[in-house]
Amino acid sequence: MSKIKPSQGAPYARIMGVGGYRPTRVVPNEVILETIDSSDEWIRSRSGIATRHWASEEETVAAMSVEASGKAIADAGIRPEQIGAVIVSTVSHFKQTPAIATEIAHKVGAGKPAAFDISAGCAGFGYGLTLAKGMIVEGSAEYVLVIGVERLSDLTDKEDRATAFLFGDGAGAVVVGPSKVPAIGPTVWGSEGDKSETIKQTVAWDEFHAERPEKFPAITQEGQAVFRWAVFEMAKVAQQALDAAGIAPEDLDVFIPHQANMRIIDSMVKTLKLPENVMVARDVETTGNTSAASIPLAMERLLATGQAKSGDTALVIGFGAGLVYAATVVTLP
């Protein structure tokens, strides 16, 4: 018989607060066209993106995260020292160690929480949300700060016609806490490693160190392959998340997909046969693809503009490099 004391966690978990930070510099397509042979019309038709935000030297991964986290903590109505864990999803923090989560935890005044980074690309927020839910239900933390943050402008090849216009910078954060009723549904997540080459860094860090190529490593992707996978396979995953939560499309109030591309978003809405009254996040138009930050940033904007409201039922789904994905149904804070 085990002598280990059983965990004393909450029955359920919920998102209690959300915050976002977009860098002050707004970059229109005209700037992108200075280094690639394309047109504003082509970029808009292929991606739906008109502008994106690029960070300044001072707007570091940590600085943007602290700003977004402060808003999320205030929105949740808790004190920073009540946070028991900080989870940061990012692929653009350039130090293998220490985790940037430790610095962020200190700067937001969280005391001595568990703090770690995860790397799950554009699905990272969903992965972090699921880990946070498990911590709260298991009892290892009462409140968890989940952050998605990227400075993808540092990893963008400005001369690559296929990707130069896609990526933006920013940070989104949520506070996850205890709930007496279900407010974060089961997560449908996974990976398809046989497609790992479709979105990748051009040069591995060890190769860069050994060969010192002139060009800094950047993110590249096979656009058509990613588009087909996202539209057809991720719609299935989204439906599985709805089924797992016991939610029908007509029961949804809001759909917040990863802001990868407007065509992908519109195609997913059509494939899922979402009713017209479901509010769909289309933050990509003015924020670009911010990877792990895109879902919380889009969530924050919908709530701030009144397009979504507290208590709404939302389907969130992230997908990206790996290829990895995570989808779940949540109640908005």
CSV table of C-alpha atoms in Angstrom, one decimal:
chain,number,residue,atom,x,y,z
A,1,MET,CA,0.0,0.0,0.0
A,2,SER,CA,1.4,3.4,-0.9
A,3,LYS,CA,2.4,5.7,1.9
A,4,ILE,CA,2.3,8.8,-0.4
A,5,LYS,CA,-0.4,11.3,0.6
A,6,PRO,CA,-2.9,12.0,-2.2
A,7,SER,CA,-2.9,15.3,-4.0
A,8,GLN,CA,-5.2,18.0,-2.8
A,9,GLY,CA,-6.0,20.0,-5.9
A,10,ALA,CA,-9.1,21.8,-7.3
A,11,PRO,CA,-11.8,19.9,-9.0
A,12,TYR,CA,-11.4,21.9,-12.2
A,13,ALA,CA,-9.4,24.8,-13.7
A,14,ARG,CA,-10.3,27.9,-15.6
A,15,ILE,CA,-8.7,30.9,-17.3
A,16,MET,CA,-9.0,33.8,-14.9
A,17,GLY,CA,-7.3,36.6,-16.7
A,18,VAL,CA,-5.7,37.5,-20.0
A,19,GLY,CA,-3.1,40.1,-21.1
A,20,GLY,CA,-1.3,41.0,-24.3
A,21,TYR,CA,1.6,43.1,-25.5
A,22,ARG,CA,2.3,44.2,-29.1
A,23,PRO,CA,5.5,46.0,-30.0
A,24,THR,CA,5.1,49.7,-30.7
A,25,ARG,CA,6.5,49.5,-34.3
A,26,VAL,CA,3.9,48.7,-36.9
A,27,VAL,CA,5.3,47.2,-40.1
A,28,PRO,CA,3.1,47.5,-43.2
A,29,ASN,CA,3.5,45.3,-46.3
A,30,GLU,CA,5.2,48.2,-48.0
A,31,VAL,CA,8.3,47.6,-45.8
A,32,ILE,CA,8.3,43.9,-46.6
A,33,LEU,CA,8.3,44.7,-50.3
A,34,GLU,CA,11.6,46.5,-49.9
A,35,THR,CA,13.4,43.2,-49.8
A,36,ILE,CA,11.2,40.8,-51.7
A,37,ASP,CA,9.7,40.8,-55.3
A,38,SER,CA,6.0,40.7,-54.5
A,39,SER,CA,3.0,43.1,-54.1
A,40,ASP,CA,0.7,44.2,-51.3
A,41,GLU,CA,-2.2,42.6,-53.2
A,42,TRP,CA,-0.4,39.2,-53.4
A,43,ILE,CA,0.5,39.2,-49.7
A,44,ARG,CA,-3.1,40.1,-48.6
A,45,SER,CA,-4.6,37.5,-51.0
A,46,ARG,CA,-2.2,34.7,-49.8
A,47,SER,CA,-2.2,35.5,-46.1
A,48,GLY,CA,-4.7,38.2,-45.2
A,49,ILE,CA,-1.9,40.1,-43.5
A,50,ALA,CA,-1.7,43.9,-43.9
A,51,THR,CA,0.6,44.8,-41.0
A,52,ARG,CA,2.6,43.1,-38.3
A,53,HIS,CA,4.5,44.3,-35.2
A,54,TRP,CA,8.3,44.1,-34.9
A,55,ALA,CA,10.1,44.5,-31.6
A,56,SER,CA,12.7,47.1,-30.9
A,57,GLU,CA,16.0,46.2,-29.1
A,58,GLU,CA,14.4,47.1,-25.8
A,59,GLU,CA,11.3,44.9,-26.4
A,60,THR,CA,12.9,41.6,-25.5
A,61,VAL,CA,11.2,38.3,-25.0
A,62,ALA,CA,11.3,38.9,-21.3
A,63,ALA,CA,10.2,42.6,-21.5
A,64,MET,CA,7.2,41.8,-23.7
A,65,SER,CA,6.2,38.8,-21.4
A,66,VAL,CA,6.4,40.9,-18.3
A,67,GLU,CA,4.1,43.5,-19.8
A,68,ALA,CA,1.5,40.9,-20.9
A,69,SER,CA,1.8,39.0,-17.6
A,70,GLY,CA,1.2,42.1,-15.5
A,71,LYS,CA,-2.1,42.7,-17.4
A,72,ALA,CA,-3.2,39.1,-17.0
A,73,ILE,CA,-2.4,39.0,-13.3
A,74,ALA,CA,-4.4,42.3,-12.8
A,75,ASP,CA,-7.3,40.9,-14.9
A,76,ALA,CA,-7.3,37.8,-12.8
A,77,GLY,CA,-7.5,39.8,-9.6
A,78,ILE,CA,-4.7,38.0,-7.8
A,79,ARG,CA,-1.4,39.0,-6.3
A,80,PRO,CA,1.8,38.0,-8.2
A,81,GLU,CA,3.1,36.1,-5.2
A,82,GLN,CA,0.1,33.8,-5.4
A,83,ILE,CA,1.5,32.3,-8.7
A,84,GLY,CA,2.8,28.8,-8.2
A,85,ALA,CA,4.2,28.2,-11.6
A,86,VAL,CA,5.3,30.1,-14.8
A,87,ILE,CA,5.2,28.3,-18.1
A,88,VAL,CA,6.6,30.1,-21.2
A,89,SER,CA,6.2,28.8,-24.7
A,90,THR,CA,8.7,30.3,-27.1
A,91,VAL,CA,11.1,29.4,-29.9
A,92,SER,CA,12.8,32.8,-30.1
A,93,HIS,CA,14.6,33.0,-26.8
A,94,PHE,CA,18.2,32.4,-27.9
A,95,LYS,CA,19.6,30.9,-24.7
A,96,GLN,CA,19.3,27.1,-24.2
A,97,THR,CA,19.6,27.8,-20.5
A,98,PRO,CA,18.5,29.2,-18.1
A,99,ALA,CA,14.8,29.2,-19.0
A,100,ILE,CA,13.5,32.7,-19.7
A,101,ALA,CA,10.6,31.8,-17.4
A,102,THR,CA,12.8,32.2,-14.3
A,103,GLU,CA,13.6,35.8,-15.3
A,104,ILE,CA,10.0,36.6,-16.0
A,105,ALA,CA,8.8,35.0,-12.8
A,106,HIS,CA,11.2,37.3,-10.8
A,107,LYS,CA,10.3,40.4,-12.7
A,108,VAL,CA,6.6,40.0,-12.2
A,109,GLY,CA,7.1,39.5,-8.5
A,110,ALA,CA,6.0,35.9,-8.4
A,111,GLY,CA,8.4,34.9,-5.6
A,112,LYS,CA,9.8,31.4,-6.1
A,113,PRO,CA,7.4,29.5,-8.4
A,114,ALA,CA,8.2,26.5,-10.6
A,115,ALA,CA,9.4,28.1,-13.9
A,116,PHE,CA,10.2,26.5,-17.2
A,117,ASP,CA,10.1,27.0,-21.0
A,118,ILE,CA,8.5,24.7,-23.5
A,119,SER,CA,9.1,24.5,-27.2
A,120,ALA,CA,6.0,23.5,-29.2
A,121,GLY,CA,5.9,26.1,-31.9
A,122,CYS,CA,2.5,27.6,-32.7
A,123,ALA,CA,0.8,25.0,-30.5
A,124,GLY,CA,2.8,26.0,-27.5
A,125,PHE,CA,0.0,28.0,-25.8
A,126,GLY,CA,-2.3,25.0,-25.9
A,127,TYR,CA,0.4,22.8,-24.5
A,128,GLY,CA,1.1,25.2,-21.7
A,129,LEU,CA,-2.6,25.6,-20.9
A,130,THR,CA,-2.9,21.8,-20.6
A,131,LEU,CA,0.1,21.6,-18.3
A,132,ALA,CA,-1.3,24.4,-16.1
A,133,LYS,CA,-4.7,22.7,-15.8
A,134,GLY,CA,-3.0,19.5,-14.7
A,135,MET,CA,-0.9,21.3,-12.0
A,136,ILE,CA,-4.0,22.9,-10.6
A,137,VAL,CA,-6.2,19.8,-10.5
A,138,GLU,CA,-3.2,17.8,-9.2
A,139,GLY,CA,-2.6,20.4,-6.5
A,140,SER,CA,1.0,21.4,-7.2
A,141,ALA,CA,0.0,25.0,-7.9
A,142,GLU,CA,-3.1,27.1,-7.2
A,143,TYR,CA,-2.4,29.7,-9.9
A,144,VAL,CA,-0.3,29.2,-13.0
A,145,LEU,CA,0.9,31.9,-15.4
A,146,VAL,CA,1.0,30.7,-19.0
A,147,ILE,CA,2.8,32.9,-21.6
A,148,GLY,CA,3.2,32.6,-25.3
A,149,VAL,CA,5.9,35.0,-26.6
A,150,GLU,CA,7.9,35.4,-29.8
A,151,ARG,CA,10.4,37.8,-31.5
A,152,LEU,CA,10.1,36.0,-34.8
A,153,SER,CA,11.5,39.1,-36.6
A,154,ASP,CA,14.8,37.8,-35.4
A,155,LEU,CA,14.3,34.5,-37.2
A,156,THR,CA,12.8,35.8,-40.4
A,157,ASP,CA,14.7,35.8,-43.6
A,158,LYS,CA,13.7,39.2,-45.0
A,159,GLU,CA,14.6,38.1,-48.5
A,160,ASP,CA,12.6,34.9,-48.5
A,161,ARG,CA,9.5,35.6,-50.7
A,162,ALA,CA,7.6,32.6,-49.1
A,163,THR,CA,7.9,33.7,-45.4
A,164,ALA,CA,9.2,37.3,-45.1
A,165,PHE,CA,5.7,38.7,-44.8
A,166,LEU,CA,4.3,36.1,-42.3
A,167,PHE,CA,5.8,36.6,-38.9
A,168,GLY,CA,5.3,39.2,-36.2
A,169,ASP,CA,6.4,39.8,-32.6
A,170,GLY,CA,4.3,39.9,-29.4
A,171,ALA,CA,3.4,38.3,-26.1
A,172,GLY,CA,0.2,36.9,-24.7
A,173,ALA,CA,-0.4,35.6,-21.2
A,174,VAL,CA,-3.2,34.0,-19.1
A,175,VAL,CA,-3.6,33.2,-15.5
A,176,VAL,CA,-5.1,29.7,-14.9
A,177,GLY,CA,-6.7,29.1,-11.5
A,178,PRO,CA,-9.1,26.8,-9.6
A,179,SER,CA,-12.7,26.4,-10.7
A,180,LYS,CA,-15.7,24.6,-9.2
A,181,VAL,CA,-17.1,23.9,-12.6
A,182,PRO,CA,-15.5,22.6,-15.9
A,183,ALA,CA,-14.0,25.6,-17.7
A,184,ILE,CA,-11.1,24.0,-19.7
A,185,GLY,CA,-12.1,21.0,-21.7
A,186,PRO,CA,-10.0,17.9,-22.5
A,187,THR,CA,-7.1,18.7,-24.8
A,188,VAL,CA,-6.7,16.9,-28.1
A,189,TRP,CA,-3.0,17.1,-28.9
A,190,GLY,CA,-0.3,15.2,-30.7
A,191,SER,CA,2.4,15.4,-33.4
A,192,GLU,CA,3.2,14.1,-36.9
A,193,GLY,CA,6.9,13.7,-36.9
A,194,ASP,CA,7.0,12.5,-40.5
A,195,LYS,CA,6.2,16.1,-41.5
A,196,SER,CA,8.8,17.7,-39.3
A,197,GLU,CA,10.7,19.1,-42.2
A,198,THR,CA,7.8,21.2,-43.5
A,199,ILE,CA,8.4,24.0,-40.9
A,200,LYS,CA,12.0,24.3,-39.6
A,201,GLN,CA,15.0,26.4,-38.8
A,202,THR,CA,17.3,26.6,-41.9
A,203,VAL,CA,20.5,25.8,-40.0
A,204,ALA,CA,20.9,23.9,-36.7
A,205,TRP,CA,22.8,25.8,-34.0
A,206,ASP,CA,25.7,23.2,-34.0
A,207,GLU,CA,26.1,23.6,-37.8
A,208,PHE,CA,26.0,27.4,-37.5
A,209,HIS,CA,28.7,27.2,-34.8
A,210,ALA,CA,30.9,24.9,-36.9
A,211,GLU,CA,30.5,26.6,-40.3
A,212,ARG,CA,29.6,30.2,-39.5
A,213,PRO,CA,27.5,30.8,-42.6
A,214,GLU,CA,26.9,34.4,-43.6
A,215,LYS,CA,23.2,34.2,-43.1
A,216,PHE,CA,21.8,33.8,-39.6
A,217,PRO,CA,19.5,30.8,-39.2
A,218,ALA,CA,15.9,31.6,-40.1
A,219,ILE,CA,12.5,29.8,-40.1
A,220,THR,CA,11.4,28.3,-43.4
A,221,GLN,CA,8.4,26.3,-44.4
A,222,GLU,CA,6.8,24.4,-47.2
A,223,GLY,CA,3.7,26.6,-47.6
A,224,GLN,CA,1.4,24.4,-49.6
A,225,ALA,CA,2.1,21.3,-47.5
A,226,VAL,CA,1.5,23.2,-44.3
A,227,PHE,CA,-1.7,24.8,-45.7
A,228,ARG,CA,-3.2,21.4,-46.7
A,229,TRP,CA,-2.3,19.8,-43.3
A,230,ALA,CA,-3.7,22.8,-41.3
A,231,VAL,CA,-7.0,23.0,-43.2
A,232,PHE,CA,-7.8,19.3,-43.5
A,233,GLU,CA,-6.2,17.6,-40.5
A,234,MET,CA,-6.6,20.4,-38.0
A,235,ALA,CA,-10.3,20.7,-38.7
A,236,LYS,CA,-10.6,17.1,-37.6
A,237,VAL,CA,-8.6,17.8,-34.4
A,238,ALA,CA,-10.8,20.8,-33.7
A,239,GLN,CA,-13.9,18.6,-34.0
A,240,GLN,CA,-12.4,16.0,-31.7
A,241,ALA,CA,-11.9,18.7,-29.1
A,242,LEU,CA,-15.5,19.7,-29.4
A,243,ASP,CA,-16.6,16.1,-29.1
A,244,ALA,CA,-14.3,15.6,-26.0
A,245,ALA,CA,-15.9,18.6,-24.3
A,246,GLY,CA,-19.4,17.6,-25.3
A,247,ILE,CA,-19.9,20.7,-27.3
A,248,ALA,CA,-21.6,21.0,-30.7
A,249,PRO,CA,-20.6,23.8,-33.2
A,250,GLU,CA,-23.8,25.6,-32.5
A,251,ASP,CA,-23.0,25.8,-28.8
A,252,LEU,CA,-19.8,27.7,-29.5
A,253,ASP,CA,-19.6,31.5,-29.0
A,254,VAL,CA,-16.1,32.1,-30.1
A,255,PHE,CA,-13.4,30.3,-32.3
A,256,ILE,CA,-9.8,31.3,-31.6
A,257,PRO,CA,-7.5,29.4,-34.0
A,258,HIS,CA,-3.7,30.0,-34.2
A,259,GLN,CA,-3.3,33.1,-36.3
A,260,ALA,CA,-1.2,31.5,-39.1
A,261,ASN,CA,-3.0,32.7,-42.2
A,262,MET,CA,-6.4,34.1,-43.0
A,263,ARG,CA,-7.0,31.6,-45.7
A,264,ILE,CA,-6.4,28.7,-43.2
A,265,ILE,CA,-8.7,30.3,-40.7
A,266,ASP,CA,-11.5,30.8,-43.2
A,267,SER,CA,-11.1,27.3,-44.6
A,268,MET,CA,-11.3,25.8,-41.1
A,269,VAL,CA,-14.5,27.8,-40.3
A,270,LYS,CA,-16.0,26.4,-43.5
A,271,THR,CA,-14.9,22.8,-42.9
A,272,LEU,CA,-16.2,22.9,-39.3
A,273,LYS,CA,-19.5,24.4,-40.5
A,274,LEU,CA,-19.5,26.9,-37.8
A,275,PRO,CA,-22.7,29.0,-37.5
A,276,GLU,CA,-22.4,32.7,-38.6
A,277,ASN,CA,-23.0,33.8,-35.0
A,278,VAL,CA,-19.7,32.3,-33.8
A,279,MET,CA,-17.2,35.1,-33.4
A,280,VAL,CA,-14.0,34.1,-35.2
A,281,ALA,CA,-10.6,35.7,-34.3
A,282,ARG,CA,-8.9,37.2,-37.2
A,283,ASP,CA,-6.1,39.1,-35.4
A,284,VAL,CA,-3.6,37.9,-38.1
A,285,GLU,CA,-4.6,40.8,-40.3
A,286,THR,CA,-2.8,43.4,-38.1
A,287,THR,CA,-0.6,41.2,-35.9
A,288,GLY,CA,0.8,38.6,-38.3
A,289,ASN,CA,1.8,35.1,-37.2
A,290,THR,CA,3.2,35.4,-33.7
A,291,SER,CA,3.4,31.6,-33.2
A,292,ALA,CA,2.9,30.7,-29.5
A,293,ALA,CA,1.6,34.2,-28.7
A,294,SER,CA,-1.1,34.3,-31.3
A,295,ILE,CA,-4.0,32.7,-29.4
A,296,PRO,CA,-3.7,34.6,-26.2
A,297,LEU,CA,-3.1,37.9,-28.1
A,298,ALA,CA,-6.3,37.2,-30.2
A,299,MET,CA,-8.2,36.3,-27.1
A,300,GLU,CA,-7.1,39.5,-25.3
A,301,ARG,CA,-8.2,41.6,-28.3
A,302,LEU,CA,-11.6,40.0,-28.6
A,303,LEU,CA,-12.3,40.6,-25.0
A,304,ALA,CA,-10.9,44.1,-25.0
A,305,THR,CA,-13.0,45.2,-28.0
A,306,GLY,CA,-16.2,43.5,-26.8
A,307,GLN,CA,-16.3,41.1,-29.7
A,308,ALA,CA,-16.3,38.3,-27.0
A,309,LYS,CA,-17.3,38.5,-23.4
A,310,SER,CA,-16.6,36.8,-20.1
A,311,GLY,CA,-18.2,33.4,-19.8
A,312,ASP,CA,-18.3,32.8,-23.6
A,313,THR,CA,-17.5,29.2,-24.7
A,314,ALA,CA,-14.5,29.2,-27.0
A,315,LEU,CA,-12.7,26.6,-29.1
A,316,VAL,CA,-8.9,27.3,-29.3
A,317,ILE,CA,-6.5,25.4,-31.5
A,318,GLY,CA,-2.8,25.8,-32.2
A,319,PHE,CA,-0.7,24.0,-34.7
A,320,GLY,CA,2.8,24.3,-36.1
A,321,ALA,CA,6.4,23.1,-36.4
A,322,GLY,CA,6.9,19.5,-35.5
A,323,LEU,CA,4.3,19.2,-36.7
A,324,VAL,CA,2.4,19.5,-33.4
A,325,TYR,CA,-1.1,20.6,-32.4
A,326,ALA,CA,-3.3,21.2,-29.4
A,327,ALA,CA,-7.0,22.0,-29.3
A,328,THR,CA,-9.4,22.5,-26.4
A,329,VAL,CA,-12.7,24.2,-25.4
A,330,VAL,CA,-12.4,26.9,-22.7
A,331,THR,CA,-14.7,29.4,-20.9
A,332,LEU,CA,-13.4,32.9,-21.5
A,333,PRO,CA,-12.3,34.9,-18.4
